[in-house]
Amino acid sequence: MINRNSPATIDDVARHAGVSISTVSRVLNRNVPVSEEVVAKVEEAMRALRYTPRAAARNLATSRTNTLGLLLAEIVGDFFSPLLSGIESVAAQHGYDLLISTAGRRGPQNQLPGPFHKHNADGLLIFAGSLSDDGVRDTHSLGVPMVLLHQTPPDGLPVPCVTIENKAATRAIVEHLIVSHKRRRIVFLTGEPNNEDGSWREMGYREALTHHNIPIEPALIAPGHFDRHIAQTSIEQLLRDGIEFDGVFAGDDEAAVGVYAALRNAHLKIPDDVSVVGFDDQSLARVLQPALTTVHVPIDQVGIEATRRLMQLIQNEPTEVLTLLPTTLVIRASCGCPE
Amino acid sequence: MINRNSPATIDDVARHAGVSISTVSRVLNRNVPVSEEVVAKVEEAMRALRYTPRAAARNLATSRTNTLGLLLAEIVGDFFSPLLSGIESVAAQHGYDLLISTAGRRGPQNQLPGPFHKHNADGLLIFAGSLSDDGVRDTHSLGVPMVLLHQTPPDGLPVPCVTIENKAATRAIVEHLIVSHKRRRIVFLTGEPNNEDGSWREMGYREALTHHNIPIEPALIAPGHFDRHIAQTSIEQLLRDGIEFDGVFAGDDEAAVGVYAALRNAHLKIPDDVSVVGFDDQSLARVLQPALTTVHVPIDQVGIEATRRLMQLIQNEPTEVLTLLPTTLVIRASCGCPE
DNA sequence: CTGTTAGCGCCTTCAT
DNA sequence: ATGAAGGCGCTAACAG
């Protein structure tokens, strides 16, 4: 027998088992009846030759890749692990692999990155901030199944979107500050300019204030960008400017860390002098002292739901256009409630 | 012109541009000189037809996939983002895609998961706890380029390994407790039984004590498993058992969170009553009160170095067998030093 | 510099 | 239930 150094192919297996390659293909795919006896022979041959089918060949023949693409702005933050974990679990469950790529710090791109250019993935998961509206339109017009995460599709493009309930939760947590803790001058730290989550949260904030006849004061709205340093700087600036406030909606938990630092440096007590609340319920929310009152976000569910939608799309099943995952208030101590 | 609904192929482009498919292939790959004029024509045709090469076809033809596989035990924890971020940046830089898969909670597997079964990836990044020694041996014997992260290869298999300096750093931080803060009864919280990082840290702990003539007391060694709840339970148990201690090496920062909680519940002051130190320097180390003294681990560098090694392997260049990344002591307040 | 022609390894009708 | 043969789209010699 000739010892080819390259890995075994379906031909080698067929020869070794004394059958045709079609038969081998059939036991590989189990989609057509094959006699017990032959199956055994073929499997034995596969084992002996350490055979393993070449993905590229099947992909070419079937024009499916069994691969999902995940496109992100960048790989950072506490939310990333649970999100990816959720995505991976559903993908694996359906027999799909996961390809990952980032748009990088250049911001949303108009084009898909090379890896995902059609045919490398059967479907795409697009996270907010990675692909511009033009990019989404373009990709969609190519007929690539895709779902958007934390990002609304442009115009009325029927691209499924999975995101979380931001507005109502923000309104609820801000109203908690107003009603339960008698706060009236509440700072709102924004997300980055084009961040949809941030925009919705700001609407919730405004609604809460308006509903309680508290005027919206522009001076109390400052940048937080979901970043602890930016948040800290903003609070320090407010303090320096002598702007009074008795509550802070930090935008997210990360930013709350910066708020804590700024307040501590100014010898202001949380929650006695200032109530502070976050958003996300990251693992550090429980670690902060006092424990942070925040909004719980089921980020792993976002990944799970988005991937399910994508699978439905790939299988040409109907699916929801908008999936809004519920968020819940988590009362801890930083608002003023007893722990 | 016939309107085929399927995406354009290289043939379509060739016909549209009035050249042969080889020419199209050449402008695609830019490896052979092609006249300016023809390049322009071809590119114009590609644009007009919205052509995008099918990855499967090139893979099959070149028997390379330009894909790297990353195998993890599971997707959790603070260290995951920076690790993946490092990997992705280097991979992208070399034009490689990243395929991700997990072994799941079933622990180290003896087989590669389907996705990575040879030919789906040109190289593999194997993270500790995802593939057993047998699995590593088997995969290596198949000739698949691979590098291990935080895991030593079995026997003397020449599989490159990238990990961090655990022992010396642990010894240094424990000695800091002994020398600078006069601690003598220092608790050591272990990692999971087969965790190599944990084992090295324990050796460092033992060296530190031995070097200062402090007897190793088994009662002071308890499970921490890099988990805040397990760590908390262990400390509570020690307290309940009336075992005295004046210092705690938590194993990692996550576990330190549990230690803080247990101590706080017992009304013990950090660092006055007990010095506490962690390992990893995760973002929450700075958030804890008092700020956690710990060991900084360049986890993104682990990803970067490992991927570089893998690229070298793939290109048949020589590479280091063992890469030990340096860790550094980060003194904050939980050991007793002024902040 | 450009065209022609074999494959790459597998799936999938179509026969049998 | 099994075999034979064409084709998936692209690259890589090989000619010219």
XYZ file of C-alpha atoms (C1' of nucleotides) in Angstrom:
710
model
C 0.000 0.000 0.000
C 1.305 3.389 -0.936
C 1.953 5.631 1.996
C 0.698 9.010 1.032
C 1.680 11.523 3.565
C -1.350 13.688 3.121
C -4.420 12.975 5.199
C -6.904 10.361 4.077
C -9.695 11.355 1.740
C -13.035 9.826 1.085
C -11.451 7.825 -1.734
C -8.983 6.207 0.602
C -11.765 5.213 2.921
C -13.845 3.833 0.074
C -10.958 1.755 -1.211
C -10.049 0.529 2.256
C -13.621 -0.525 2.916
C -14.170 -1.929 -0.538
C -17.133 0.300 -1.333
C -17.770 3.348 -3.457
C -17.245 6.880 -2.298
C -20.958 7.525 -2.462
C -21.469 4.898 0.153
C -18.895 6.460 2.387
C -20.575 9.787 1.889
C -23.847 8.208 2.922
C -22.613 6.774 6.158
C -21.026 10.152 6.792
C -24.287 11.979 6.390
C -26.770 9.372 7.505
C -29.430 10.758 5.252
C -30.044 7.635 3.180
C -30.438 4.065 4.414
C -27.238 2.034 4.412
C -26.924 -1.591 5.468
C -25.618 -2.230 8.952
C -22.831 -4.341 7.651
C -21.519 -1.730 5.272
C -21.727 0.961 7.899
C -19.516 -1.101 10.161
C -16.952 -1.688 7.460
C -16.808 1.955 6.515
C -16.559 3.176 10.059
C -13.767 0.740 10.670
C -11.946 2.091 7.636
C -12.418 5.643 8.781
C -10.963 4.830 12.127
C -8.033 2.957 10.657
C -7.179 5.785 8.323
C -7.948 8.474 10.899
C -10.187 9.947 8.328
C -11.827 13.253 8.834
C -13.811 14.989 6.113
C -12.486 18.222 4.710
C -14.861 21.027 5.540
C -13.928 23.047 2.490
C -14.915 20.248 0.163
C -18.313 19.773 1.714
C -18.891 23.490 1.832
C -18.122 23.766 -1.818
C -20.366 20.885 -2.687
C -23.279 21.937 -0.510
C -22.730 25.666 -0.604
C -23.341 25.851 3.097
C -20.647 26.457 5.652
C -22.344 25.617 8.907
C -20.722 28.693 10.252
C -22.137 31.785 11.885
C -20.284 35.062 11.837
C -20.211 37.415 14.791
C -19.186 40.975 14.087
C -18.326 43.251 16.973
C -17.057 46.779 17.377
C -14.376 45.574 19.715
C -13.834 42.875 22.257
C -14.097 44.554 25.609
C -16.158 44.763 28.686
C -17.927 42.681 31.181
C -20.880 41.967 28.956
C -18.853 40.295 26.298
C -18.337 36.907 27.941
C -21.972 36.179 28.705
C -23.035 37.433 25.296
C -20.590 35.219 23.477
C -21.342 32.356 25.764
C -25.011 32.562 24.911
C -24.315 32.750 21.220
C -21.883 29.869 21.281
C -24.231 27.590 23.142
C -27.078 28.002 20.672
C -24.792 27.825 17.661
C -23.165 24.635 18.916
C -26.551 23.169 19.671
C -27.469 23.603 16.022
C -24.156 22.284 14.815
C -22.818 25.634 13.768
C -19.338 27.001 14.255
C -18.670 30.545 15.271
C -16.432 32.924 13.399
C -15.482 36.144 15.150
C -14.297 39.434 13.827
C -14.077 43.038 14.975
C -14.525 46.300 13.166
C -11.733 47.759 15.238
C -11.513 51.198 16.704
C -12.272 52.847 13.412
C -15.918 52.695 14.247
C -18.789 51.273 12.216
C -17.702 50.095 8.794
C -19.548 50.295 5.531
C -18.308 46.919 4.444
C -18.223 43.550 5.988
C -14.758 42.478 6.994
C -13.137 40.041 4.589
C -13.809 36.967 6.670
C -17.527 37.430 6.460
C -17.817 38.441 2.923
C -20.584 36.144 1.909
C -20.073 32.409 1.740
C -17.862 32.255 4.756
C -20.803 32.283 7.055
C -24.365 31.124 6.577
C -25.578 33.954 8.730
C -24.346 37.035 10.535
C -24.764 38.424 14.018
C -24.059 42.139 13.924
C -23.422 43.897 17.191
C -24.089 47.605 17.614
C -21.318 49.856 16.435
C -19.670 47.455 14.044
C -21.546 48.005 10.798
C -23.020 51.255 9.522
C -26.522 51.600 8.193
C -25.146 51.547 4.671
C -23.242 48.426 5.504
C -26.355 46.789 6.871
C -28.370 47.743 3.816
C -25.690 46.513 1.505
C -25.239 43.220 3.284
C -28.945 42.673 3.496
C -29.380 43.296 -0.221
C -26.885 40.513 -0.811
C -29.405 38.214 0.796
C -27.233 37.227 3.733
C -29.306 36.166 6.733
C -28.483 38.524 9.574
C -29.711 39.818 12.887
C -28.769 43.014 14.639
C -27.908 43.219 18.319
C -28.610 46.429 20.231
C -29.022 48.231 16.945
C -32.130 49.154 14.995
C -32.152 48.418 11.279
C -32.059 51.457 8.993
C -35.284 52.663 7.347
C -37.763 49.879 7.604
C -35.435 47.094 6.516
C -36.892 43.832 7.760
C -33.747 42.790 9.583
C -34.489 41.189 12.942
C -33.146 43.072 15.915
C -32.600 41.813 19.433
C -32.056 44.286 22.207
C -33.125 45.117 25.717
C -35.773 47.232 27.387
C -33.932 50.447 28.194
C -36.454 53.214 28.487
C -38.971 51.776 30.913
C -36.257 50.445 33.193
C -34.461 53.757 33.290
C -37.688 55.550 33.976
C -38.421 53.103 36.780
C -35.064 53.436 38.462
C -35.077 57.224 38.184
C -38.608 57.346 39.557
C -37.411 55.195 42.423
C -34.906 57.917 43.234
C -37.614 60.554 43.004
C -40.375 58.764 44.860
C -38.625 56.652 47.460
C -35.662 58.878 48.124
C -37.013 62.330 47.398
C -34.276 63.149 44.934
C -35.003 66.067 42.627
C -31.692 67.033 41.118
C -30.599 63.919 39.339
C -27.576 63.824 37.094
C -27.820 61.793 33.887
C -24.593 60.492 32.374
C -24.985 59.780 28.682
C -23.677 56.971 26.526
C -21.614 57.691 23.462
C -23.401 59.951 20.975
C -24.613 57.238 18.634
C -25.281 54.593 21.233
C -28.891 53.500 21.017
C -29.013 52.075 24.524
C -27.895 55.424 25.819
C -30.511 57.288 23.814
C -33.330 55.156 25.108
C -32.123 55.533 28.643
C -32.078 59.273 28.263
C -35.674 59.176 27.089
C -36.595 57.166 30.142
C -34.850 59.692 32.349
C -36.679 62.558 30.746
C -40.000 60.813 31.072
C -39.450 60.160 34.749
C -38.622 63.769 35.485
C -41.415 65.139 33.359
C -43.923 62.837 34.919
C -43.037 64.229 38.322
C -42.967 67.814 37.157
C -39.262 68.164 37.599
C -37.728 70.438 34.971
C -35.044 68.889 32.780
C -31.882 70.765 33.492
C -29.255 70.549 30.725
C -26.484 71.207 33.209
C -27.283 67.900 34.880
C -26.765 65.935 31.697
C -23.113 65.102 31.158
C -21.044 62.553 29.255
C -20.467 59.165 30.864
C -19.879 57.012 27.814
C -20.176 53.856 29.878
C -16.590 54.498 30.911
C -15.397 54.903 34.471
C -12.835 57.588 33.726
C -15.065 59.741 31.604
C -17.803 59.441 34.198
C -15.450 60.383 36.990
C -14.247 63.413 35.081
C -17.803 64.552 34.419
C -18.809 64.327 38.058
C -15.669 66.131 39.144
C -16.467 68.864 36.672
C -20.009 69.263 38.010
C -18.630 69.482 41.516
C -16.060 72.035 40.465
C -18.734 74.062 38.718
C -20.712 74.116 41.902
C -23.703 72.448 40.316
C -25.798 70.829 42.988
C -27.260 67.354 42.685
C -28.555 64.693 44.999
C -28.728 61.738 42.650
C -26.847 60.237 39.732
C -28.008 57.881 37.009
C -24.579 56.757 35.827
C -25.583 55.335 32.460
C -24.142 51.927 33.266
C -22.284 50.147 36.065
C -18.845 50.878 34.665
C -19.566 54.577 34.759
C -20.917 54.168 38.289
C -17.431 53.117 39.369
C -16.164 56.501 38.236
C -19.020 58.243 40.008
C -18.140 56.463 43.230
C -14.521 57.540 42.906
C -15.367 61.171 42.237
C -17.809 61.318 45.114
C -15.401 59.622 47.502
C -12.644 62.065 46.578
C -15.040 64.915 47.302
C -15.893 63.326 50.661
C -19.505 62.976 49.655
C -21.335 59.986 51.105
C -23.326 57.510 49.051
C -26.267 57.335 49.520
C -26.559 59.941 52.273
C -25.382 62.891 50.236
C -25.977 61.472 46.792
C -27.925 58.482 45.548
C -26.186 56.618 42.726
C -27.641 54.045 40.373
C -26.214 52.122 37.455
C -27.408 49.933 34.627
C -26.395 46.410 33.548
C -25.938 44.647 36.864
C -22.414 43.583 36.077
C -20.613 41.450 38.612
C -18.950 44.472 40.114
C -22.279 46.010 41.101
C -22.400 43.722 44.095
C -18.780 44.433 44.927
C -19.061 48.184 45.154
C -19.509 49.685 48.604
C -22.290 50.521 49.060
C -23.695 47.830 46.780
C -24.994 49.402 43.597
C -28.673 49.716 42.836
C -28.971 49.017 39.150
C -30.952 47.386 36.346
C -30.359 43.773 35.553
C -29.699 43.058 31.883
C -29.981 39.482 30.652
C -27.067 39.815 28.281
C -26.624 36.099 27.769
C -30.255 35.972 26.679
C -29.547 38.601 24.080
C -26.973 36.267 22.578
C -29.244 33.284 22.848
C -32.291 34.959 21.335
C -30.329 36.597 18.558
C -28.801 33.302 17.564
C -32.164 31.588 17.623
C -33.582 34.252 15.342
C -30.667 33.817 13.030
C -31.172 30.069 12.886
C -34.804 30.614 11.986
C -33.811 33.007 9.263
C -31.343 30.517 7.858
C -33.996 27.860 7.860
C -36.454 30.197 6.184
C -38.776 30.100 9.132
C -40.687 33.211 10.156
C -39.164 35.176 12.990
C -39.789 38.260 15.085
C -38.557 41.544 13.688
C -38.007 43.070 17.081
C -37.154 41.204 20.251
C -37.081 43.381 23.327
C -35.703 41.521 26.314
C -37.029 42.539 29.717
C -34.792 44.203 32.259
C -35.440 44.329 35.979
C -34.768 46.739 38.762
C -32.236 45.528 41.328
C -32.485 47.491 44.503
C -29.374 47.447 46.631
C -27.922 50.120 48.872
C -26.536 52.946 46.752
C -29.930 54.521 46.234
C -30.578 54.814 49.950
C -32.550 51.663 50.556
C -31.451 49.496 53.459
C -29.224 46.719 52.119
C -27.667 38.373 -20.421
C -29.028 35.558 -18.393
C -29.979 36.562 -14.906
C -28.749 33.805 -12.656
C -30.009 34.351 -9.213
C -27.034 32.778 -7.539
C -24.100 35.005 -6.667
C -21.489 35.756 -9.267
C -18.577 33.392 -9.690
C -15.149 33.922 -11.089
C -16.449 32.806 -14.485
C -19.031 35.542 -14.552
C -16.400 38.110 -13.773
C -14.070 36.755 -16.434
C -16.794 36.845 -19.064
C -17.917 40.316 -18.047
C -14.375 41.620 -18.226
C -13.517 39.718 -21.353
C -10.574 37.883 -19.860
C -9.872 34.374 -18.630
C -10.607 33.171 -15.150
C -6.906 32.833 -14.400
C -6.505 36.514 -14.948
C -9.302 37.240 -12.565
C -7.700 34.908 -10.084
C -4.463 36.813 -10.499
C -5.894 40.216 -9.802
C -7.619 38.628 -6.847
C -4.407 37.324 -5.390
C -1.938 39.904 -6.656
C 0.859 37.367 -6.710
C 1.706 37.631 -10.401
C 2.124 40.777 -12.468
C -0.979 41.856 -14.334
C -1.284 44.871 -16.618
C -2.822 47.981 -15.143
C -5.416 48.083 -17.813
C -6.640 44.556 -17.249
C -6.707 45.041 -13.501
C -9.007 48.008 -13.960
C -11.349 46.083 -16.222
C -11.524 43.144 -13.890
C -12.082 45.238 -10.802
C -14.831 47.070 -12.596
C -16.468 43.766 -13.450
C -16.184 42.549 -9.877
C -17.865 45.655 -8.643
C -20.610 45.503 -11.216
C -21.369 41.892 -10.401
C -20.875 42.371 -6.661
C -18.512 39.512 -6.869
C -16.994 38.006 -3.788
C -14.896 34.861 -3.902
C -16.206 31.764 -2.236
C -13.953 30.837 0.634
C -14.727 27.148 0.386
C -13.511 26.992 -3.172
C -10.203 28.652 -2.420
C -9.744 26.531 0.664
C -10.285 23.414 -1.325
C -7.906 24.531 -4.036
C -5.179 25.718 -1.708
C -5.797 23.338 1.166
C -5.448 26.208 3.573
C -8.329 27.811 5.404
C -6.788 30.995 6.763
C -8.583 30.186 9.924
C -7.342 29.707 13.463
C -9.279 27.667 15.970
C -9.594 28.646 19.606
C -10.683 25.954 21.997
C -11.789 26.913 25.480
C -13.176 25.115 28.476
C -15.947 27.660 28.748
C -16.525 31.283 28.041
C -16.489 33.005 31.385
C -14.624 35.418 33.484
C -12.940 38.712 33.363
C -9.850 37.419 31.654
C -11.685 36.210 28.617
C -12.188 39.523 26.828
C -8.574 40.659 26.895
C -7.375 37.189 25.962
C -9.640 36.977 22.957
C -8.927 40.543 22.053
C -5.208 39.808 21.920
C -5.734 36.705 19.852
C -8.061 38.391 17.434
C -5.753 41.317 16.825
C -2.793 39.156 15.870
C -4.894 36.780 13.814
C -6.493 39.639 11.895
C -3.121 41.201 11.363
C -2.004 38.024 9.601
C -5.218 37.762 7.659
C -6.590 34.881 9.656
C -10.126 34.366 10.845
C -10.966 33.080 14.270
C -13.157 30.088 14.956
C -14.301 29.581 18.536
C -15.502 26.515 20.328
C -15.880 25.316 23.884
C -15.446 21.939 25.466
C -18.392 22.704 27.718
C -18.803 21.799 31.333
C -17.933 18.210 30.733
C -14.325 19.085 31.315
C -11.308 18.340 29.159
C -12.150 16.255 26.132
C -10.142 13.541 24.468
C -11.220 14.640 21.044
C -11.280 17.870 19.231
C -14.762 19.234 18.747
C -16.160 18.714 15.272
C -15.501 22.219 14.059
C -11.786 21.866 14.550
C -11.349 18.429 13.295
C -8.466 19.031 11.011
C -8.855 21.097 7.857
C -11.222 23.545 9.383
C -8.417 25.466 10.925
C -4.807 25.880 9.920
C -3.804 25.986 13.544
C -5.225 25.564 17.014
C -5.053 27.557 20.215
C -5.857 25.267 23.107
C -6.737 26.840 26.418
C -6.188 24.997 29.687
C -8.952 22.643 30.653
C -10.404 22.090 27.220
C -8.367 19.206 25.842
C -6.939 16.290 27.796
C -3.363 15.105 27.492
C -4.543 12.276 25.293
C -6.407 14.740 23.160
C -3.318 16.899 22.831
C -1.175 13.916 21.918
C -3.667 12.719 19.386
C -4.127 16.094 17.772
C -0.419 16.684 17.666
C 0.191 13.339 16.004
C -2.147 14.439 13.255
C 0.322 17.153 12.490
C -1.971 20.039 13.314
C -0.036 23.145 14.351
C -1.089 24.015 17.864
C -0.086 25.946 20.945
C -1.220 25.446 24.491
C -2.289 28.274 26.791
C -1.807 27.932 30.529
C -1.262 24.225 30.085
C 1.932 22.208 29.858
C 2.178 19.633 27.079
C 2.115 15.995 28.173
C 5.387 14.044 28.343
C 7.924 15.951 26.407
C 5.765 16.668 23.390
C 7.242 19.635 21.563
C 4.038 21.640 21.618
C 4.645 25.304 22.354
C 3.081 26.557 25.548
C 2.384 30.134 26.565
C 1.602 30.886 30.165
C 2.441 33.264 32.967
C 4.921 33.433 35.802
C 2.944 32.130 38.765
C 5.365 30.800 41.312
C 7.799 33.674 41.722
C 5.002 36.217 41.830
C 3.083 34.295 44.455
C 6.213 33.876 46.483
C 6.881 37.601 46.217
C 3.419 38.663 47.273
C 3.336 36.223 50.174
C 6.771 37.340 51.276
C 5.487 40.887 51.148
C 2.863 39.877 53.690
C 5.493 38.220 55.848
C 8.203 40.851 55.640
C 6.377 44.141 55.376
C 3.310 43.259 57.376
C 4.581 40.685 59.816
C 1.964 38.138 58.875
C 2.725 34.577 59.919
C -0.532 32.691 59.622
C -1.419 33.073 55.986
C -4.311 31.226 54.415
C -3.827 29.855 50.909
C -6.911 29.323 48.777
C -6.281 26.761 46.061
C -7.375 26.653 42.442
C -9.301 23.708 41.102
C -7.463 20.421 41.569
C -6.015 20.172 38.077
C -5.432 23.846 37.518
C -1.776 24.402 36.711
C -1.808 28.080 37.631
C -3.100 27.118 41.036
C -0.447 24.469 41.513
C 2.383 26.843 40.708
C 0.944 29.439 43.023
C 0.816 26.927 45.806
C 4.481 26.125 45.246
C 5.308 29.812 45.471
C 3.355 30.044 48.713
C 5.183 27.105 50.179
C 8.543 28.493 49.165
C 7.799 31.818 50.761
C 6.823 30.263 54.060
C 9.683 27.817 54.082
C 12.167 30.511 53.288
C 11.054 32.392 56.361
C 10.940 29.361 58.565
C 7.202 29.396 58.882
C 5.744 25.909 59.080
C 3.248 24.963 56.402
C -0.023 24.351 58.143
C -2.488 22.171 56.191
C -5.412 23.729 58.029
C -4.606 27.039 56.389
C -4.873 25.602 52.905
C -8.462 25.567 51.688
C -10.348 25.488 48.398
C -10.922 28.754 46.593
C -11.269 27.571 43.006
C -10.968 31.121 41.715
C -14.627 31.474 42.639
C -16.035 34.068 44.984
C -18.624 31.822 46.554
C -16.359 28.885 47.171
C -13.754 31.218 48.610
C -16.288 32.856 50.881
C -17.473 29.494 52.123
C -13.933 28.379 52.868
C -13.107 31.464 54.877
C -16.361 31.203 56.796
C -15.511 27.615 57.587
C -12.066 28.555 58.888
C -13.638 31.214 61.049
C -16.220 28.796 62.355
C -13.505 26.252 63.122
C -11.704 28.872 65.138
C -8.600 28.644 63.026
C -6.620 31.808 63.431
C -5.038 33.649 60.545
C -3.793 37.132 59.822
C -3.396 36.982 56.071
C -5.064 35.464 53.024
C -3.693 34.687 49.602
C -7.005 34.305 47.803
C -5.790 32.465 44.717
C -7.138 35.096 42.393
C -9.096 38.344 42.494
C -12.467 36.688 42.052
C -11.882 34.609 45.131
C -10.715 37.723 46.961
C -14.210 39.111 46.548
C -15.530 36.169 48.535
C -12.834 36.632 51.148
C -13.822 40.268 51.555
C -17.442 39.278 52.027
C -16.678 36.609 54.625
C -14.418 38.917 56.571
C -16.890 41.759 56.457
C -19.657 39.515 57.723
C -17.402 38.486 60.601
C -16.672 42.134 61.359
C -13.006 41.635 60.675
C -11.172 44.624 59.230
C -9.003 44.471 56.121
C -6.101 45.047 56.417
C -6.034 45.737 60.150
C -7.171 42.319 61.283
C -6.365 40.390 58.136
C -4.261 41.208 55.102
C -5.770 39.989 51.838
C -4.104 39.657 48.472
C -5.317 38.395 45.121
C -3.911 37.455 41.749
C -4.743 38.656 38.222
C -5.339 42.348 38.752
C -8.770 42.246 37.209
C -10.635 45.493 36.875
C -12.497 44.881 40.108
C -9.265 44.865 42.126
C -9.235 48.628 42.046
C -12.911 48.776 42.910
C -12.769 46.749 46.078
C -12.556 48.642 49.364
C -9.841 48.586 50.438
C -8.213 48.382 47.003
C -6.801 44.928 46.471
C -3.091 44.234 46.497
C -2.567 41.670 43.777
C -0.377 40.428 40.943
C -0.800 41.919 37.528
C -1.235 39.354 34.763
C -0.794 40.486 31.158
C -3.574 38.313 29.856
C -3.871 40.090 26.530
C -0.186 39.372 26.004
C -0.842 35.694 26.552
C -3.247 35.801 23.638
C -0.906 37.843 21.522
C 2.162 35.706 22.157
C 0.316 32.450 21.722
C -1.068 33.562 18.398
C 2.351 34.707 17.249
C 3.808 31.327 18.135
C 1.032 29.639 16.249
C 1.668 31.771 13.191
C 5.325 30.821 13.306
C 4.417 27.186 13.558
C 2.098 27.459 10.598
C 4.842 29.101 8.586
C 7.314 26.453 9.634
C 9.474 28.934 11.424
C 11.230 27.958 14.624
C 9.492 29.036 17.810
C 9.907 28.919 21.562
C 8.647 25.826 23.305
C 7.865 27.635 26.510
C 6.898 31.271 26.827
C 6.586 32.463 30.382
C 5.095 35.930 30.576
C 6.202 38.104 33.471
C 3.785 39.112 36.188
C 4.223 42.052 38.512
C 3.305 42.864 42.059
C 0.679 45.584 42.437
C 0.689 46.993 45.919
C -2.525 48.657 46.945
C -4.190 48.826 50.327
C -5.539 45.423 51.279
C -2.169 44.148 52.438
C -1.736 46.992 54.894
C 0.293 49.408 52.817
C -0.910 53.010 52.712
C -2.960 53.512 49.552
C 1.564 39.146 -19.327
C -2.468 35.902 -20.379
C -5.282 31.644 -21.581
C -6.026 26.426 -21.027
C -6.531 22.690 -18.234
C -6.251 19.711 -14.361
C -7.407 18.811 -10.107
C -8.745 20.028 -4.725
C -12.560 16.456 -1.839
C -17.091 15.864 -1.354
C -22.235 15.644 -2.495
C -25.821 14.374 -5.490
C -28.572 13.061 -9.142
C -29.111 9.137 -12.054
C -28.832 4.444 -12.957
C -28.817 -0.173 -11.473
C -29.072 -0.445 -1.018
C -25.120 0.733 -3.898
C -22.077 2.532 -7.860
C -20.804 5.914 -11.579
C -20.111 10.440 -12.997
C -20.719 15.370 -13.104
C -20.065 19.592 -10.822
C -19.361 23.083 -6.759
C -15.613 27.668 -7.607
C -11.067 28.451 -7.419
C -5.829 27.916 -7.825
C -1.756 26.505 -10.006
C 1.101 24.580 -13.149
C 1.820 24.625 -17.989
C 1.919 26.601 -22.424
C 2.253 30.363 -25.284
